[in-house]
Every structure is written in C-alpha cells, then in structure tokens.
Amino acid sequence: MVVPPDKASADFDLLHRNEYTFCLVSTTYTCPFSPGDVVYVKLRSQKDTGRATILADADPSGRILVQYHADKSMLYHVNPQRLVNVYPTDTPLILLCENTTDYRTLARSQIDRNDVVAEIGSSYGVCTNILSQHAKQVFGIEVSQQLVDEARKRYPHLVFHNINILEHKSRAATIMQDVNKVFVDIGGNREIGVVVRALAFLIDRIKPSLIVVKSEELFESAQRHLDKSSSNNESGRIPDGPCWFETLCKDHAICDGQTSSAESWFLRARRDGFTKNPLRYPIRMTSDGVAICKLQNYREEGCQKLSLCRFDHIHCHHCGHAGHKALHCPLVNT
C-alpha cells in the first residue's frame, strides 16, 4: 500500500519525536550523584573550567570528591549544592526550565567545545555570549531587528540572525544545518502554542541531540502532567514525554494549511456561541507560516487594527481556506 506523502511525513515526525526524552530541570528535581558521573561545578568565575567527574560517594560531611577535567591534578571536595548534572545526549534530550537562572546554568553546564549551538530568542545576546564561552561555535536568532542590532553592538564577536523560524522555516533550517544543540527562550508574553510550535519545528527539521527550553507555561504544563504520573519520578524525567508533547500539539492545533473535517475544539466553541475571548483559541497558521488573526475570525466586526495587524486576515482560522471567517466556516455543514 502506498502511503500518502503527508501521512508518511506525519508518521515519520511522530516516530522521530518518540526518540526524545523530556525532562524538567529545577531545584525541585534532583538526581542522586554517583562515582563516575560527569557534573558541572558552579564556579564564581562562571568560565568553562567547571566540568568534573565524581570520584567517590559523599563523605560524612556530605561533600563530594570531584576531579576537574581542565586539570586532572585538581581534586576537591565540593558541596553537592554546587553540582549540576551533565545530561548524557547519546539519545536525544529536551530539558525544560522555568526561569533565567536555570536556563543560564544549563548554558554553562551542558555545552562543550565540540558543540555547535543556536540560541533562538537571543534578545540582547547575554546567554548567547555565555554559550560562546563553552561551545565550538554559537549564534543567536531573534525576530526583533532592534534587539539584533543591540546584541551586535554589545557582542561584536558573535553572530546574530534576524529571522522568524516559524515564518521562514527553510531559511532557518539552512542556517541551523550544522547545529547539534539548541537553546530556546521565546517565552515572555507569548502563548504556549508558539513555544510548542517552535519545539515541533526543531524536533522535526533540525533534530538536535539537545534542546533546552525556557518557558514557564510549558514547564508548568509538564509539571502538572508529571504530578499525575504514577511513577512520581523525582528526577524530573517525564516517563511518557512524547505522548504528552503530542497531546500539546493537538490541544493547540499545531498544524499547517487546511483541514478537511471540523475539529472538536471548534465544534465546542461553536456550540457555546464563540463566547470565549478570541485570543484564547488555538494558534493556527497559513501554509506560509503566518499566524491567522483570531480577532478577524471570531468577531463580526473583524479586527479593528486591520491596517496595522501583522496577522493573516484572508484565511479561515478553522479550516484554513481563504474567503470566509471561522464564524461562518462552511466546513461544519459538510
């Protein structure tokens, strides 16, 4: 049987996503340290000399003996609170954190001199600069030209690209073709759907060995899912992470282009008379990667900022076809 191209592509993406392990990173979740573990010791200098190997279990005072990689003669007993796990990436890994402190700690601890790293949402370039102290090569990607210009002034030795990876996927994929680790900080006031969509793009197109994502909403969603899990995994590892992520993709209608049947979330909204704030409906994109305006689609008067709004006003937010609003989508009657 010949599988339709779009079905084959979807099956491949799902198969590839199943290869990833999802893990929460915070002070709440801790992994026990054992001899032979590779760790990163938080140093006051915050330079790239903190990677070490644990040589023995904790002594009676609780301190752990480590050997620094930068100088094998350096053996120290270290307070375990200064140790950060260096996660193995022999299988693809996604680390989720909720704050800037954890995000920058991961930037210092999870990168080595063999890595080519991209930071998406590089802003003023602070974390991109931190990554540059540890990686073989690093560059930042930012949607704001103003922020790119400022980052280039602050860190003239670094490369920053002005690009929206969701609107220019082919260009983004070309820029990141040699990247093996990606850091993502596009949270801020963005909806969780945008973060999920960016993560799906990275998994499906870039396929790095490590993705680190800073997103409070995504972290909280994963935390709720983990709390419901019977495994009660204190390490923060999500046992069925790929299933949780696929559910997120479906909940936020992460798909491109047109759909051929009415979706359940839309039918519920229609039944309720579309009373919900339009901005709370899922993010939908045109086949070109442009977000479809929800206000235009779910208000009879349409979008009041039509001339200034950067979203698409031509396509239906529900079915993806041009020429009508989601309020009057004919798909529900077919």
Short mmCIF file of C-alpha atoms in Angstrom, two decimals:
data_model
loop_
_atom_site.label_atom_id
_atom_site.label_comp_id
_atom_site.label_asym_id
_atom_site.label_seq_id
_atom_site.Cartn_x
_atom_site.Cartn_y
_atom_site.Cartn_z
CA MET A 1 0.00 0.00 0.00
CA VAL A 2 1.34 3.43 -0.92
CA VAL A 3 1.13 5.88 1.97
CA PRO A 4 0.13 9.44 1.00
CA PRO A 5 3.12 11.83 1.31
CA ASP A 6 1.55 13.93 4.05
CA LYS A 7 0.64 10.81 6.05
CA ALA A 8 4.13 9.38 5.61
CA SER A 9 5.66 12.67 6.75
CA ALA A 10 3.39 12.83 9.80
CA ASP A 11 4.25 9.23 10.74
CA PHE A 12 7.97 9.99 10.38
CA ASP A 13 7.70 13.08 12.57
CA LEU A 14 5.82 11.12 15.24
CA LEU A 15 8.39 8.33 15.11
CA HIS A 16 11.26 10.81 15.42
CA ARG A 17 9.58 12.66 18.30
CA ASN A 18 9.33 9.35 20.17
CA GLU A 19 13.13 9.22 20.25
CA TYR A 20 13.31 12.26 22.56
CA THR A 21 13.38 12.16 26.34
CA PHE A 22 11.71 15.09 28.12
CA CYS A 23 12.99 16.21 31.50
CA LEU A 24 12.19 19.05 33.91
CA VAL A 25 15.14 20.92 35.41
CA SER A 26 14.82 22.88 38.67
CA THR A 27 15.84 22.71 42.31
CA THR A 28 12.69 20.63 42.90
CA TYR A 29 14.01 17.72 40.86
CA THR A 30 17.35 16.20 41.79
CA CYS A 31 19.32 13.20 40.57
CA PRO A 32 21.46 11.30 43.10
CA PHE A 33 25.16 11.66 42.38
CA SER A 34 27.30 8.53 41.95
CA PRO A 35 31.01 7.89 41.33
CA GLY A 36 31.76 8.19 37.62
CA ASP A 37 29.04 10.78 36.96
CA VAL A 38 30.05 13.80 34.91
CA VAL A 39 28.95 17.03 36.60
CA TYR A 40 29.45 20.75 36.34
CA VAL A 41 30.69 22.64 39.38
CA LYS A 42 29.28 26.14 39.73
CA LEU A 43 32.30 28.42 39.86
CA ARG A 44 32.47 32.07 40.82
CA SER A 45 34.32 32.77 37.59
CA GLN A 46 31.49 31.15 35.58
CA LYS A 47 34.05 30.12 32.96
CA ASP A 48 34.30 26.81 31.12
CA THR A 49 36.55 25.03 33.65
CA GLY A 50 33.79 23.65 35.88
CA ARG A 51 33.23 20.24 34.28
CA ALA A 52 34.34 17.38 36.51
CA THR A 53 33.89 13.69 37.31
CA ILE A 54 32.71 12.39 40.68
CA LEU A 55 35.34 10.09 42.20
CA ALA A 56 33.63 8.92 45.38
CA ASP A 57 30.42 8.98 47.34
CA ALA A 58 29.79 11.83 49.74
CA ASP A 59 31.99 11.94 52.85
CA PRO A 60 30.50 12.16 56.37
CA SER A 61 30.12 15.92 55.99
CA GLY A 62 28.12 15.44 52.80
CA ARG A 63 30.76 16.85 50.47
CA ILE A 64 31.60 15.01 47.23
CA LEU A 65 35.09 14.40 45.82
CA VAL A 66 35.45 15.51 42.19
CA GLN A 67 38.24 15.67 39.63
CA TYR A 68 38.20 18.65 37.27
CA HIS A 69 38.58 17.89 33.57
CA ALA A 70 40.59 21.05 32.90
CA ASP A 71 43.33 19.92 35.28
CA LYS A 72 43.39 16.26 36.35
CA SER A 73 45.51 17.17 39.36
CA MET A 74 42.68 19.26 40.78
CA LEU A 75 40.79 17.12 43.32
CA TYR A 76 38.29 18.86 45.56
CA HIS A 77 35.52 18.01 47.99
CA VAL A 78 32.52 20.04 46.83
CA ASN A 79 29.19 20.92 48.41
CA PRO A 80 26.59 18.98 46.35
CA GLN A 81 24.52 22.16 46.05
CA ARG A 82 27.22 23.46 43.71
CA LEU A 83 26.93 20.45 41.40
CA VAL A 84 24.83 20.32 38.24
CA ASN A 85 24.14 17.12 36.34
CA VAL A 86 25.66 16.96 32.87
CA TYR A 87 22.95 15.09 31.00
CA PRO A 88 24.15 12.46 28.52
CA THR A 89 22.91 13.06 24.98
CA ASP A 90 23.54 9.63 23.50
CA THR A 91 19.77 9.69 22.99
CA PRO A 92 18.02 12.96 22.03
CA LEU A 93 17.05 15.03 25.06
CA ILE A 94 14.79 18.01 25.78
CA LEU A 95 15.31 19.92 29.03
CA LEU A 96 12.55 22.25 30.24
CA CYS A 97 13.21 25.03 32.75
CA GLU A 98 11.09 27.90 34.02
CA ASN A 99 13.46 30.74 34.88
CA THR A 100 16.51 32.60 33.64
CA THR A 101 18.80 31.33 36.40
CA ASP A 102 18.24 27.67 35.50
CA TYR A 103 18.43 28.48 31.79
CA ARG A 104 21.84 30.14 32.09
CA THR A 105 23.10 27.40 34.41
CA LEU A 106 22.23 24.86 31.71
CA ALA A 107 24.02 27.04 29.14
CA ARG A 108 27.19 26.80 31.23
CA SER A 109 26.90 23.13 32.16
CA GLN A 110 25.53 21.24 29.14
CA ILE A 111 27.83 22.56 26.39
CA ASP A 112 31.38 21.58 25.49
CA ARG A 113 33.99 22.53 22.90
CA ASN A 114 32.63 20.10 20.29
CA ASP A 115 29.16 21.66 20.17
CA VAL A 116 27.65 23.95 17.55
CA VAL A 117 24.84 25.81 19.30
CA ALA A 118 21.99 28.09 18.25
CA GLU A 119 20.01 30.23 20.67
CA ILE A 120 16.51 31.06 19.48
CA GLY A 121 15.18 34.18 21.14
CA SER A 122 18.65 35.57 21.79
CA SER A 123 17.33 39.02 22.80
CA TYR A 124 20.28 41.22 23.86
CA GLY A 125 22.71 38.32 23.48
CA VAL A 126 23.55 37.74 27.15
CA CYS A 127 23.02 33.98 27.14
CA THR A 128 24.43 33.65 23.62
CA ASN A 129 27.63 35.14 25.00
CA ILE A 130 27.60 32.64 27.88
CA LEU A 131 27.22 29.80 25.39
CA SER A 132 30.15 31.16 23.38
CA GLN A 133 32.44 30.61 26.39
CA HIS A 134 31.78 26.87 26.24
CA ALA A 135 30.88 25.92 22.64
CA LYS A 136 32.88 25.39 19.47
CA GLN A 137 30.52 27.74 17.62
CA VAL A 138 27.38 29.64 18.60
CA PHE A 139 24.98 32.13 17.04
CA GLY A 140 21.76 33.84 18.06
CA ILE A 141 18.42 34.02 16.27
CA GLU A 142 15.97 36.82 17.09
CA VAL A 143 12.79 38.14 15.44
CA SER A 144 13.37 41.75 16.53
CA GLN A 145 15.77 43.69 14.33
CA GLN A 146 16.19 46.25 17.13
CA LEU A 147 17.35 43.54 19.55
CA VAL A 148 19.66 42.05 16.92
CA ASP A 149 21.27 45.45 16.35
CA GLU A 150 21.78 45.96 20.09
CA ALA A 151 23.18 42.44 20.57
CA ARG A 152 25.68 43.03 17.75
CA LYS A 153 26.83 46.23 19.46
CA ARG A 154 27.26 44.52 22.83
CA TYR A 155 28.92 41.38 21.46
CA PRO A 156 30.59 42.24 18.14
CA HIS A 157 32.48 38.93 18.16
CA LEU A 158 29.21 36.96 17.91
CA VAL A 159 26.80 36.33 15.03
CA PHE A 160 23.10 37.20 15.33
CA HIS A 161 20.44 36.48 12.69
CA ASN A 162 17.19 38.40 12.32
CA ILE A 163 14.70 35.68 11.39
CA ASN A 164 11.37 34.20 12.49
CA ILE A 165 11.93 30.45 12.37
CA LEU A 166 8.20 29.76 12.09
CA GLU A 167 7.67 32.07 9.13
CA HIS A 168 10.89 31.22 7.29
CA LYS A 169 11.43 27.55 8.04
CA SER A 170 13.60 26.70 5.04
CA ARG A 171 15.99 29.57 5.73
CA ALA A 172 16.09 28.70 9.43
CA ALA A 173 16.83 25.05 8.63
CA THR A 174 19.68 26.09 6.33
CA ILE A 175 21.21 28.36 8.98
CA MET A 176 20.99 25.59 11.59
CA GLN A 177 22.10 22.68 9.40
CA ASP A 178 25.29 22.07 11.44
CA VAL A 179 23.73 22.72 14.85
CA ASN A 180 23.67 19.85 17.35
CA LYS A 181 22.31 21.71 20.39
CA VAL A 182 19.65 24.42 20.61
CA PHE A 183 18.62 26.79 23.41
CA VAL A 184 15.16 28.35 23.19
CA ASP A 185 13.90 31.40 25.10
CA ILE A 186 10.88 32.75 23.26
CA GLY A 187 8.51 32.66 26.22
CA GLY A 188 7.89 36.11 27.64
CA ASN A 189 4.27 37.01 26.97
CA ARG A 190 3.92 34.52 24.14
CA GLU A 191 1.26 31.84 24.20
CA ILE A 192 2.40 28.31 24.95
CA GLY A 193 1.30 27.33 21.44
CA VAL A 194 4.11 29.39 19.90
CA VAL A 195 6.68 27.62 22.08
CA VAL A 196 5.19 24.21 21.23
CA ARG A 197 5.26 25.06 17.55
CA ALA A 198 8.91 26.12 17.70
CA LEU A 199 9.80 22.95 19.57
CA ALA A 200 7.97 20.80 17.00
CA PHE A 201 9.90 22.52 14.19
CA LEU A 202 13.23 21.87 15.91
CA ILE A 203 12.43 18.21 16.56
CA ASP A 204 11.10 17.54 13.06
CA ARG A 205 13.51 19.61 10.96
CA ILE A 206 16.72 20.27 12.92
CA LYS A 207 16.86 17.09 15.05
CA PRO A 208 19.50 18.27 17.56
CA SER A 209 20.80 15.98 20.29
CA LEU A 210 19.81 18.52 22.96
CA ILE A 211 17.12 21.19 23.17
CA VAL A 212 16.89 23.43 26.23
CA VAL A 213 13.65 25.41 26.53
CA LYS A 214 12.89 28.20 28.98
CA SER A 215 9.14 28.59 29.23
CA GLU A 216 7.18 29.00 32.44
CA GLU A 217 3.92 27.86 30.84
CA LEU A 218 5.45 24.81 29.18
CA PHE A 219 7.26 23.89 32.40
CA GLU A 220 4.03 24.15 34.41
CA SER A 221 2.17 22.03 31.86
CA ALA A 222 4.84 19.33 32.08
CA GLN A 223 4.89 19.57 35.86
CA ARG A 224 1.12 19.03 36.07
CA HIS A 225 1.48 16.04 33.77
CA LEU A 226 4.32 14.61 35.86
CA ASP A 227 2.40 15.11 39.11
CA LYS A 228 -0.41 12.96 37.69
CA SER A 229 2.01 10.22 36.70
CA SER A 230 2.05 7.07 38.81
CA SER A 231 5.85 6.91 38.55
CA ASN A 232 6.35 10.01 40.75
CA ASN A 233 9.78 10.48 39.23
CA GLU A 234 11.80 12.81 41.47
CA SER A 235 14.47 13.27 38.78
CA GLY A 236 12.04 15.30 36.67
CA ARG A 237 12.03 12.83 33.78
CA ILE A 238 8.63 12.58 32.10
CA PRO A 239 8.04 8.84 31.52
CA ASP A 240 5.72 9.36 28.55
CA GLY A 241 7.12 12.69 27.36
CA PRO A 242 6.48 12.18 23.62
CA CYS A 243 2.80 11.38 24.32
CA TRP A 244 2.48 14.48 26.48
CA PHE A 245 4.06 16.59 23.74
CA GLU A 246 1.80 15.15 21.02
CA THR A 247 -1.21 15.99 23.18
CA LEU A 248 0.06 19.56 23.48
CA CYS A 249 0.39 19.78 19.70
CA LYS A 250 -3.20 18.63 19.26
CA ASP A 251 -4.55 20.86 22.05
CA HIS A 252 -3.01 23.92 20.42
CA ALA A 253 -3.96 22.88 16.89
CA ILE A 254 -0.36 22.85 15.73
CA CYS A 255 -0.82 22.14 12.06
CA ASP A 256 -0.23 23.90 8.76
CA GLY A 257 -2.57 24.80 5.96
CA GLN A 258 -6.05 23.39 5.51
CA THR A 259 -8.14 20.80 7.33
CA SER A 260 -10.87 18.69 5.76
CA SER A 261 -13.10 18.00 8.76
CA ALA A 262 -14.47 20.04 11.65
CA GLU A 263 -12.27 19.83 14.73
CA SER A 264 -13.65 19.06 18.19
CA TRP A 265 -12.37 22.26 19.83
CA PHE A 266 -14.06 24.32 17.11
CA LEU A 267 -17.34 22.44 17.43
CA ARG A 268 -17.36 23.06 21.18
CA ALA A 269 -16.66 26.77 20.65
CA ARG A 270 -19.42 26.98 18.04
CA ARG A 271 -21.86 25.21 20.35
CA ASP A 272 -21.07 27.78 23.06
CA GLY A 273 -21.66 30.65 20.63
CA PHE A 274 -17.98 31.64 20.37
CA THR A 275 -18.24 33.44 23.71
CA LYS A 276 -14.61 32.88 24.67
CA ASN A 277 -12.11 35.68 24.14
CA PRO A 278 -10.84 35.06 20.57
CA LEU A 279 -7.23 35.32 21.75
CA ARG A 280 -7.74 32.16 23.83
CA TYR A 281 -8.41 29.99 20.80
CA PRO A 282 -5.52 27.85 19.45
CA ILE A 283 -2.88 29.32 17.18
CA ARG A 284 -3.41 28.45 13.52
CA MET A 285 -1.06 29.20 10.67
CA THR A 286 -1.31 29.53 6.92
CA SER A 287 0.76 27.17 4.77
CA ASP A 288 3.30 30.02 4.54
CA GLY A 289 3.75 30.04 8.29
CA VAL A 290 1.82 33.27 9.03
CA ALA A 291 -0.46 33.26 12.07
CA ILE A 292 -4.16 33.71 11.23
CA CYS A 293 -5.83 36.61 13.04
CA LYS A 294 -8.29 35.37 15.66
CA LEU A 295 -9.99 38.73 16.15
CA GLN A 296 -10.72 38.92 12.43
CA ASN A 297 -12.21 35.42 12.50
CA TYR A 298 -14.29 35.42 15.68
CA ARG A 299 -15.72 38.93 15.80
CA GLU A 300 -18.44 40.02 13.40
CA GLU A 301 -16.83 43.45 13.17
CA GLY A 302 -13.48 41.84 12.45
CA CYS A 303 -10.05 43.07 13.52
CA GLN A 304 -10.06 46.75 14.45
CA LYS A 305 -6.35 47.10 13.66
CA LEU A 306 -6.60 45.73 10.16
CA SER A 307 -4.03 48.07 8.61
CA LEU A 308 -1.53 47.60 11.45
CA CYS A 309 -2.11 43.95 12.39
CA ARG A 310 0.72 41.62 11.33
CA PHE A 311 -1.51 38.53 11.20
CA ASP A 312 -3.31 36.99 8.22
CA HIS A 313 -6.84 38.31 7.57
CA ILE A 314 -7.65 36.31 4.44
CA HIS A 315 -7.85 32.73 5.67
CA CYS A 316 -10.35 30.99 7.93
CA HIS A 317 -8.87 30.28 11.35
CA HIS A 318 -10.66 26.92 11.42
CA CYS A 319 -10.38 25.24 8.02
CA GLY A 320 -7.52 27.29 6.54
CA HIS A 321 -9.36 28.18 3.33
CA ALA A 322 -9.45 31.76 2.09
CA GLY A 323 -12.56 33.86 1.64
CA HIS A 324 -14.56 33.47 4.84
CA LYS A 325 -14.31 33.84 8.62
CA ALA A 326 -14.30 30.97 11.10
CA LEU A 327 -17.60 32.35 12.41
CA HIS A 328 -19.18 31.29 9.13
CA CYS A 329 -16.98 28.32 8.25
CA PRO A 330 -18.93 26.06 5.86
CA LEU A 331 -16.93 23.02 6.92
CA VAL A 332 -19.26 22.31 9.86
CA ASN A 333 -22.13 21.82 7.43
CA THR A 334 -20.35 19.37 5.13
#
